[in-house]
mmCIF file of C-alpha atoms in Angstrom:
data_model
loop_
_atom_site.group_PDB
_atom_site.id
_atom_site.type_symbol
_atom_site.label_atom_id
_atom_site.label_comp_id
_atom_site.label_asym_id
_atom_site.label_seq_id
_atom_site.Cartn_x
_atom_site.Cartn_y
_atom_site.Cartn_z
ATOM 1 C CA MET A 1 0.020 -0.198 -0.277
ATOM 2 C CA THR A 2 1.103 3.279 -0.539
ATOM 3 C CA SER A 3 1.075 5.616 2.207
ATOM 4 C CA ASN A 4 0.778 8.887 0.738
ATOM 5 C CA PHE A 5 -2.216 7.679 -0.980
ATOM 6 C CA HIS A 6 -6.145 9.216 0.927
ATOM 7 C CA GLN A 7 -7.947 5.767 2.587
ATOM 8 C CA PRO A 8 -11.215 5.239 3.257
ATOM 9 C CA VAL A 9 -13.031 4.245 6.655
ATOM 10 C CA ASP A 10 -12.253 1.128 8.113
ATOM 11 C CA ALA A 11 -16.002 -0.039 8.752
ATOM 12 C CA ALA A 12 -14.330 -2.799 11.119
ATOM 13 C CA GLU A 13 -12.788 0.298 13.094
ATOM 14 C CA VAL A 14 -15.793 2.527 12.459
ATOM 15 C CA PRO A 15 -19.244 1.357 11.926
ATOM 16 C CA ARG A 16 -20.739 2.125 8.659
ATOM 17 C CA PHE A 17 -23.816 4.945 9.907
ATOM 18 C CA ALA A 18 -20.582 6.817 11.917
ATOM 19 C CA GLY A 19 -18.612 9.503 11.020
ATOM 20 C CA HIS A 20 -18.848 11.817 7.278
ATOM 21 C CA SER A 21 -21.204 10.695 4.756
ATOM 22 C CA THR A 22 -18.544 10.782 1.966
ATOM 23 C CA PHE A 23 -17.509 8.745 -1.616
ATOM 24 C CA MET A 24 -16.907 5.720 -0.259
ATOM 25 C CA ARG A 25 -15.937 7.099 3.112
ATOM 26 C CA LEU A 26 -12.533 8.843 1.383
ATOM 27 C CA PRO A 27 -11.614 11.975 2.926
ATOM 28 C CA ALA A 28 -12.948 15.044 1.949
ATOM 29 C CA VAL A 29 -11.053 17.940 -0.012
ATOM 30 C CA THR A 30 -11.261 20.951 -0.843
ATOM 31 C CA ASN A 31 -10.240 20.820 -3.389
ATOM 32 C CA ALA A 32 -8.122 18.109 -6.809
ATOM 33 C CA GLU A 33 -4.337 18.872 -6.187
ATOM 34 C CA GLY A 34 -2.676 15.817 -6.107
ATOM 35 C CA LEU A 35 -5.521 12.961 -6.913
ATOM 36 C CA ASP A 36 -5.178 10.894 -9.526
ATOM 37 C CA ILE A 37 -9.112 11.101 -9.356
ATOM 38 C CA ALA A 38 -12.392 13.206 -7.624
ATOM 39 C CA LEU A 39 -14.747 12.050 -6.516
ATOM 40 C CA VAL A 40 -17.618 14.624 -7.181
ATOM 41 C CA GLY A 41 -21.092 15.636 -6.333
ATOM 42 C CA ILE A 42 -22.966 17.104 -9.100
ATOM 43 C CA PRO A 43 -26.164 18.318 -7.151
ATOM 44 C CA TRP A 44 -28.652 19.170 -10.138
ATOM 45 C CA ASP A 45 -31.382 18.451 -11.552
ATOM 46 C CA GLY A 46 -32.024 21.564 -13.617
ATOM 47 C CA GLY A 47 -32.883 19.411 -16.869
ATOM 48 C CA THR A 48 -35.387 17.372 -15.893
ATOM 49 C CA THR A 49 -38.380 16.730 -18.163
ATOM 50 C CA ASN A 50 -40.444 15.059 -16.395
ATOM 51 C CA ARG A 51 -39.987 13.496 -12.670
ATOM 52 C CA ALA A 52 -37.500 16.004 -10.914
ATOM 53 C CA GLY A 53 -35.395 14.661 -7.964
ATOM 54 C CA ALA A 54 -31.940 13.481 -9.498
ATOM 55 C CA ARG A 55 -30.336 16.660 -7.280
ATOM 56 C CA HIS A 56 -30.627 14.821 -4.488
ATOM 57 C CA GLY A 57 -28.312 11.361 -6.011
ATOM 58 C CA PRO A 58 -25.296 12.540 -4.326
ATOM 59 C CA ARG A 59 -26.014 12.646 -0.649
ATOM 60 C CA GLU A 60 -27.857 9.623 -0.864
ATOM 61 C CA MET A 61 -24.941 7.855 -2.932
ATOM 62 C CA ARG A 62 -22.435 9.307 -0.560
ATOM 63 C CA ASN A 63 -24.370 7.590 2.391
ATOM 64 C CA GLN A 64 -24.903 4.276 0.336
ATOM 65 C CA SER A 65 -21.453 4.548 -0.847
ATOM 66 C CA SER A 66 -20.260 3.592 2.979
ATOM 67 C CA LEU A 67 -20.973 -0.285 1.798
ATOM 68 C CA VAL A 68 -18.192 0.078 -0.081
ATOM 69 C CA ARG A 69 -15.288 -2.476 0.663
ATOM 70 C CA ARG A 70 -11.896 -1.263 -0.206
ATOM 71 C CA VAL A 71 -11.249 -4.469 -2.914
ATOM 72 C CA HIS A 72 -12.725 -5.408 -5.992
ATOM 73 C CA HIS A 73 -13.949 -9.173 -4.983
ATOM 74 C CA VAL A 74 -13.107 -10.208 -9.055
ATOM 75 C CA SER A 75 -10.473 -8.640 -10.494
ATOM 76 C CA GLY A 76 -9.258 -7.657 -6.983
ATOM 77 C CA VAL A 77 -7.985 -4.542 -6.900
ATOM 78 C CA GLU A 78 -7.740 -2.291 -4.566
ATOM 79 C CA PRO A 79 -8.217 1.649 -5.908
ATOM 80 C CA PHE A 80 -6.852 3.370 -3.244
ATOM 81 C CA SER A 81 -3.718 1.322 -2.678
ATOM 82 C CA ILE A 82 -3.285 2.277 -6.632
ATOM 83 C CA ALA A 83 -4.145 5.216 -6.907
ATOM 84 C CA ASN A 84 -5.137 9.078 -5.436
ATOM 85 C CA VAL A 85 -8.624 9.268 -4.967
ATOM 86 C CA ALA A 86 -10.679 11.418 -2.376
ATOM 87 C CA ASP A 87 -13.995 13.315 -2.249
ATOM 88 C CA VAL A 88 -14.234 17.323 -3.491
ATOM 89 C CA GLY A 89 -18.106 17.783 -2.742
ATOM 90 C CA ASP A 90 -19.608 19.246 -4.344
ATOM 91 C CA VAL A 91 -19.609 21.079 -7.696
ATOM 92 C CA SER A 92 -21.638 24.983 -7.502
ATOM 93 C CA VAL A 93 -24.785 24.935 -8.849
ATOM 94 C CA ASN A 94 -27.199 27.450 -9.491
ATOM 95 C CA PRO A 95 -31.293 25.490 -8.835
ATOM 96 C CA ILE A 96 -33.296 28.183 -10.563
ATOM 97 C CA ASP A 97 -31.313 28.994 -12.838
ATOM 98 C CA LEU A 98 -30.089 26.598 -15.869
ATOM 99 C CA MET A 99 -28.011 28.450 -18.356
ATOM 100 C CA ASP A 100 -26.090 29.536 -15.035
ATOM 101 C CA GLY A 101 -25.547 26.363 -13.323
ATOM 102 C CA LEU A 102 -24.158 24.667 -16.556
ATOM 103 C CA LYS A 103 -21.427 27.613 -16.289
ATOM 104 C CA ARG A 104 -21.062 27.492 -12.358
ATOM 105 C CA ILE A 105 -20.515 22.823 -13.225
ATOM 106 C CA GLU A 106 -18.427 23.216 -16.182
ATOM 107 C CA ALA A 107 -15.940 25.394 -13.898
ATOM 108 C CA GLY A 108 -16.149 23.138 -10.653
ATOM 109 C CA ILE A 109 -15.095 19.935 -12.706
ATOM 110 C CA ALA A 110 -12.396 22.431 -15.430
ATOM 111 C CA ALA A 111 -10.971 22.971 -11.939
ATOM 112 C CA ILE A 112 -10.122 19.391 -11.071
ATOM 113 C CA VAL A 113 -8.770 18.692 -14.367
ATOM 114 C CA SER A 114 -6.888 21.273 -14.467
ATOM 115 C CA ALA A 115 -5.708 20.485 -11.878
ATOM 116 C CA GLY A 116 -4.498 17.249 -13.215
ATOM 117 C CA ALA A 117 -7.095 14.835 -11.715
ATOM 118 C CA LEU A 118 -9.288 12.508 -13.553
ATOM 119 C CA PRO A 119 -13.766 13.247 -12.496
ATOM 120 C CA LEU A 120 -15.485 10.742 -11.492
ATOM 121 C CA SER A 121 -18.931 12.926 -11.575
ATOM 122 C CA ALA A 122 -22.425 11.311 -9.694
ATOM 123 C CA GLY A 123 -25.435 13.421 -11.107
ATOM 124 C CA GLY A 124 -27.585 14.988 -11.133
ATOM 125 C CA ASP A 125 -29.808 14.158 -14.151
ATOM 126 C CA HIS A 126 -28.138 13.575 -17.186
ATOM 127 C CA LEU A 127 -27.533 16.946 -19.021
ATOM 128 C CA THR A 128 -24.479 17.392 -16.275
ATOM 129 C CA THR A 129 -22.584 15.407 -18.649
ATOM 130 C CA LEU A 130 -22.080 18.626 -21.358
ATOM 131 C CA PRO A 131 -20.727 21.322 -18.413
ATOM 132 C CA VAL A 132 -18.731 17.519 -17.762
ATOM 133 C CA LEU A 133 -17.658 17.440 -20.995
ATOM 134 C CA ARG A 134 -17.197 21.284 -21.293
ATOM 135 C CA ALA A 135 -14.412 20.698 -19.185
ATOM 136 C CA VAL A 136 -12.875 17.024 -19.758
ATOM 137 C CA ALA A 137 -13.063 18.012 -23.985
ATOM 138 C CA LYS A 138 -11.604 21.119 -23.798
ATOM 139 C CA SER A 139 -8.737 20.598 -26.221
ATOM 140 C CA ARG A 140 -10.436 18.122 -27.985
ATOM 141 C CA PRO A 141 -13.410 15.766 -28.583
ATOM 142 C CA VAL A 142 -13.556 12.918 -26.680
ATOM 143 C CA GLY A 143 -15.051 9.395 -27.672
ATOM 144 C CA LEU A 144 -17.781 8.509 -25.822
ATOM 145 C CA ILE A 145 -19.542 5.353 -23.758
ATOM 146 C CA HIS A 146 -22.825 5.381 -22.781
ATOM 147 C CA PHE A 147 -24.881 3.259 -20.556
ATOM 148 C CA ASP A 148 -29.211 5.200 -21.022
ATOM 149 C CA ALA A 149 -32.335 3.730 -21.898
ATOM 150 C CA HIS A 150 -32.552 6.747 -24.462
ATOM 151 C CA THR A 151 -29.825 8.387 -26.444
ATOM 152 C CA ASP A 152 -30.391 11.515 -24.812
ATOM 153 C CA THR A 153 -29.546 12.848 -28.688
ATOM 154 C CA ASN A 154 -33.047 15.318 -29.320
ATOM 155 C CA ASP A 155 -33.007 18.601 -30.513
ATOM 156 C CA SER A 156 -35.284 20.612 -28.318
ATOM 157 C CA TYR A 157 -38.734 20.397 -26.021
ATOM 158 C CA PHE A 158 -40.521 22.789 -25.125
ATOM 159 C CA GLY A 159 -41.540 25.527 -27.460
ATOM 160 C CA GLY A 160 -37.358 25.270 -28.922
ATOM 161 C CA ASN A 161 -35.668 24.564 -25.727
ATOM 162 C CA LEU A 162 -32.424 23.311 -26.010
ATOM 163 C CA TYR A 163 -30.751 22.431 -23.230
ATOM 164 C CA THR A 164 -32.859 19.285 -21.191
ATOM 165 C CA HIS A 165 -32.281 15.341 -20.038
ATOM 166 C CA GLY A 166 -33.362 14.641 -23.579
ATOM 167 C CA THR A 167 -30.307 16.697 -25.049
ATOM 168 C CA PRO A 168 -27.474 16.646 -24.098
ATOM 169 C CA PHE A 169 -25.395 14.834 -26.901
ATOM 170 C CA ARG A 170 -26.536 16.539 -29.463
ATOM 171 C CA ARG A 171 -25.342 19.785 -27.164
ATOM 172 C CA ALA A 172 -22.355 18.456 -26.964
ATOM 173 C CA ILE A 173 -21.360 17.200 -30.394
ATOM 174 C CA GLU A 174 -22.491 20.522 -31.789
ATOM 175 C CA GLU A 175 -20.209 21.743 -29.822
ATOM 176 C CA GLY A 176 -17.100 19.890 -31.315
ATOM 177 C CA LEU A 177 -16.317 18.068 -27.733
ATOM 178 C CA LEU A 178 -17.647 14.451 -29.106
ATOM 179 C CA ASP A 179 -16.788 12.720 -32.016
ATOM 180 C CA PRO A 180 -19.682 11.262 -33.209
ATOM 181 C CA ARG A 181 -18.051 7.678 -34.991
ATOM 182 C CA ARG A 182 -16.671 6.615 -31.443
ATOM 183 C CA MET A 183 -20.051 7.347 -29.978
ATOM 184 C CA VAL A 184 -21.347 3.809 -28.847
ATOM 185 C CA GLN A 185 -24.614 3.887 -27.096
ATOM 186 C CA ILE A 186 -25.991 1.150 -25.293
ATOM 187 C CA GLY A 187 -29.151 -0.404 -23.673
ATOM 188 C CA ILE A 188 -31.303 1.900 -25.348
ATOM 189 C CA ARG A 189 -34.866 0.624 -25.199
ATOM 190 C CA GLY A 190 -38.637 1.491 -25.030
ATOM 191 C CA SER A 191 -41.735 4.215 -26.469
ATOM 192 C CA ILE A 192 -39.773 7.112 -28.768
ATOM 193 C CA TYR A 193 -41.787 10.568 -29.790
ATOM 194 C CA GLU A 194 -41.661 9.518 -33.983
ATOM 195 C CA THR A 195 -39.712 6.892 -36.100
ATOM 196 C CA ASN A 196 -37.447 9.540 -37.399
ATOM 197 C CA ASP A 197 -36.352 10.103 -33.567
ATOM 198 C CA HIS A 198 -32.928 8.373 -33.290
ATOM 199 C CA ASP A 199 -32.084 9.373 -37.631
ATOM 200 C CA TRP A 200 -29.858 11.887 -36.556
ATOM 201 C CA ALA A 201 -27.778 10.048 -33.976
ATOM 202 C CA ARG A 202 -27.546 7.629 -36.387
ATOM 203 C CA GLY A 203 -26.510 10.591 -39.537
ATOM 204 C CA GLN A 204 -23.152 11.587 -37.308
ATOM 205 C CA GLY A 205 -22.037 7.953 -36.992
ATOM 206 C CA ILE A 206 -23.236 7.165 -33.575
ATOM 207 C CA ARG A 207 -23.557 3.349 -33.391
ATOM 208 C CA ILE A 208 -26.732 2.256 -31.312
ATOM 209 C CA ILE A 209 -26.681 -0.903 -29.191
ATOM 210 C CA TYR A 210 -30.924 -0.894 -28.532
ATOM 211 C CA MET A 211 -31.481 -3.283 -25.970
ATOM 212 C CA GLU A 212 -32.759 -6.231 -27.464
ATOM 213 C CA GLU A 213 -29.766 -6.040 -29.715
ATOM 214 C CA PHE A 214 -27.763 -6.635 -26.006
ATOM 215 C CA VAL A 215 -29.444 -9.533 -25.120
ATOM 216 C CA ARG A 216 -28.480 -11.668 -27.955
ATOM 217 C CA ARG A 217 -25.273 -10.881 -28.060
ATOM 218 C CA GLY A 218 -24.349 -10.812 -24.405
ATOM 219 C CA VAL A 219 -22.001 -8.477 -22.655
ATOM 220 C CA GLU A 220 -19.050 -9.977 -23.266
ATOM 221 C CA ASP A 221 -19.566 -9.233 -27.721
ATOM 222 C CA VAL A 222 -21.009 -5.988 -26.988
ATOM 223 C CA MET A 223 -18.176 -4.776 -25.566
ATOM 224 C CA ALA A 224 -15.787 -5.737 -27.547
ATOM 225 C CA GLU A 225 -17.191 -3.478 -30.169
ATOM 226 C CA ALA A 226 -17.446 -0.827 -27.810
ATOM 227 C CA ARG A 227 -14.123 -1.414 -27.021
ATOM 228 C CA ALA A 228 -12.875 -1.056 -31.033
ATOM 229 C CA ILE A 229 -15.399 1.784 -31.331
ATOM 230 C CA ALA A 230 -13.871 4.125 -28.481
ATOM 231 C CA GLY A 231 -10.509 2.471 -29.745
ATOM 232 C CA SER A 232 -7.420 4.098 -27.980
ATOM 233 C CA GLY A 233 -8.021 7.798 -27.989
ATOM 234 C CA PRO A 234 -9.651 9.587 -24.843
ATOM 235 C CA THR A 235 -12.793 8.630 -24.132
ATOM 236 C CA TYR A 236 -16.474 9.563 -21.632
ATOM 237 C CA VAL A 237 -18.256 7.204 -19.793
ATOM 238 C CA THR A 238 -21.502 8.211 -19.051
ATOM 239 C CA PHE A 239 -23.853 5.326 -16.605
ATOM 240 C CA ASP A 240 -27.777 6.649 -16.553
ATOM 241 C CA ILE A 241 -28.913 4.651 -13.681
ATOM 242 C CA ASP A 242 -32.489 3.900 -16.120
ATOM 243 C CA SER A 243 -30.218 2.019 -18.156
ATOM 244 C CA ILE A 244 -30.991 -0.679 -15.527
ATOM 245 C CA ASP A 245 -34.427 -2.252 -15.095
ATOM 246 C CA PRO A 246 -36.829 -0.315 -12.533
ATOM 247 C CA SER A 247 -37.024 -3.585 -10.462
ATOM 248 C CA MET A 248 -33.626 -2.884 -9.349
ATOM 249 C CA ALA A 249 -33.504 0.851 -9.983
ATOM 250 C CA PRO A 250 -36.762 1.800 -9.295
ATOM 251 C CA GLY A 251 -36.098 5.599 -8.288
ATOM 252 C CA THR A 252 -35.238 8.080 -11.671
ATOM 253 C CA GLY A 253 -37.047 10.338 -14.016
ATOM 254 C CA THR A 254 -37.114 8.251 -16.709
ATOM 255 C CA PRO A 255 -37.884 4.157 -16.017
ATOM 256 C CA GLU A 256 -38.207 2.076 -18.712
ATOM 257 C CA ILE A 257 -38.935 -1.880 -18.127
ATOM 258 C CA GLY A 258 -36.729 -5.032 -19.660
ATOM 259 C CA GLY A 259 -33.709 -3.256 -18.846
ATOM 260 C CA PHE A 260 -29.948 -4.677 -18.106
ATOM 261 C CA THR A 261 -29.528 -6.557 -14.472
ATOM 262 C CA THR A 262 -27.693 -5.348 -12.125
ATOM 263 C CA ARG A 263 -25.415 -7.834 -12.464
ATOM 264 C CA GLU A 264 -25.210 -7.844 -16.228
ATOM 265 C CA ALA A 265 -24.521 -3.525 -14.973
ATOM 266 C CA GLN A 266 -21.168 -4.869 -13.038
ATOM 267 C CA ALA A 267 -19.838 -6.873 -16.403
ATOM 268 C CA LEU A 268 -20.910 -4.241 -18.857
ATOM 269 C CA VAL A 269 -18.497 -2.077 -16.799
ATOM 270 C CA ARG A 270 -15.670 -4.479 -15.831
ATOM 271 C CA LEU A 271 -15.076 -4.614 -19.463
ATOM 272 C CA LEU A 272 -14.154 -1.305 -20.560
ATOM 273 C CA GLU A 273 -10.761 -1.946 -19.293
ATOM 274 C CA GLY A 274 -8.202 -1.221 -21.340
ATOM 275 C CA VAL A 275 -10.237 1.901 -22.854
ATOM 276 C CA ASP A 276 -8.642 5.596 -21.962
ATOM 277 C CA ILE A 277 -11.186 6.552 -19.950
ATOM 278 C CA VAL A 278 -10.536 10.929 -19.352
ATOM 279 C CA GLY A 279 -13.701 10.880 -17.165
ATOM 280 C CA ALA A 280 -17.076 9.292 -16.020
ATOM 281 C CA ASP A 281 -20.294 9.762 -14.496
ATOM 282 C CA VAL A 282 -23.628 8.252 -12.946
ATOM 283 C CA VAL A 283 -26.533 9.973 -13.264
ATOM 284 C CA GLU A 284 -30.304 10.023 -12.643
ATOM 285 C CA VAL A 285 -30.412 8.882 -9.270
ATOM 286 C CA ALA A 286 -33.314 10.382 -7.864
ATOM 287 C CA PRO A 287 -33.829 9.165 -4.268
ATOM 288 C CA PRO A 288 -37.917 11.426 -3.801
ATOM 289 C CA PHE A 289 -38.196 7.894 -5.607
ATOM 290 C CA ASP A 290 -36.316 5.109 -4.761
ATOM 291 C CA VAL A 291 -37.043 1.805 -2.098
ATOM 292 C CA ALA A 292 -35.371 1.371 0.737
ATOM 293 C CA GLY A 293 -31.812 3.183 -1.273
ATOM 294 C CA MET A 294 -31.315 0.121 -3.399
ATOM 295 C CA THR A 295 -31.258 2.719 -7.038
ATOM 296 C CA ALA A 296 -28.681 4.910 -4.459
ATOM 297 C CA LEU A 297 -26.747 1.902 -4.295
ATOM 298 C CA ALA A 298 -26.616 0.745 -7.537
ATOM 299 C CA GLY A 299 -25.700 4.197 -8.542
ATOM 300 C CA ALA A 300 -22.819 4.252 -6.239
ATOM 301 C CA THR A 301 -21.907 0.718 -6.425
ATOM 302 C CA MET A 302 -21.513 1.686 -10.292
ATOM 303 C CA MET A 303 -19.183 4.101 -8.878
ATOM 304 C CA PHE A 304 -16.691 1.703 -7.079
ATOM 305 C CA GLU A 305 -16.873 -0.475 -10.871
ATOM 306 C CA LEU A 306 -16.107 2.829 -12.735
ATOM 307 C CA LEU A 307 -13.152 3.686 -10.246
ATOM 308 C CA CYS A 308 -11.590 -0.131 -10.740
ATOM 309 C CA VAL A 309 -11.086 0.739 -13.930
ATOM 310 C CA MET A 310 -9.887 4.552 -14.049
ATOM 311 C CA ALA A 311 -7.445 2.777 -11.256
ATOM 312 C CA THR A 312 -5.852 0.452 -13.170
ATOM 313 C CA ASN A 313 -5.460 3.044 -16.013
ATOM 314 C CA VAL A 314 -4.178 5.429 -13.640
ATOM 315 C CA ALA A 315 -1.409 3.224 -11.788
ATOM 316 C CA ARG A 316 -0.729 1.505 -15.543
ATOM 317 C CA ARG A 317 0.633 4.623 -16.535
ATOM 318 C CA ARG A 318 1.798 5.449 -14.105
ATOM 319 C CA ALA A 319 4.396 2.369 -14.364
ATOM 320 C CA GLU A 320 4.912 2.938 -17.518
ATOM 321 C CA LYS A 321 6.790 6.240 -16.808
#
């Protein structure tokens, strides 16, 4: 173990229901200086078009993440021993001004990036990914591996409003933040507004893998294609909790039946190893609609799965220097 890396509180010494509530019981720090990976909350749902509540996601995911232990039981990865990780708190938000909220989120993530750390954020609705990408992809477009029930590439809502949780990836492509030829969306399902809803995305070169195709092909085959699409370039990973079936993750704004099991979701993320992940998030956990904290637990667990992959990448890069 590297002694100068931050370590979580040991649940065998301090019970999980005691102490400060931070992501994975790590120390709370004021900035990302010296960190490899910064865990950060984005408590904002100003882009929600129906059931609000994802603003409460980061706080409850912190609470449920107290169940996370030190070592990944499959890979054996000890992320806190191979990368310096801490909870940098929440970015500044504005719950009553959408455009100002986006600027504040971008500034908060930009501070993490400028400190040399990789952001792993907990949302918040899916519009929060847009300002994160503005910070992460400021110098060049990145690829995207996107787990979701929805493509989030619609153009506008309610009389021309361009910024909602159904539009972030259309805006990100238009702004040059994403390379659509290096984008794959996995788990897409549910009814749509019009028969041509996904035509724009396909026309940009985005690979859409509907849930039915995922079921036919399986986790390993789909993820082999996803890694090939992302290639060796910098890639962002975004995990919408509504990609998981609402029987296992009911606490979300726009549930769609027929989704991943939590076991499938874990297997998908584990197969991201080797992808050059420059940032990641778990979004759309809405505690007001949750049951016994099960959705927040799923979200916190997916953060840990992502953290293990990202920490492995960090350690590999450090060893190559």
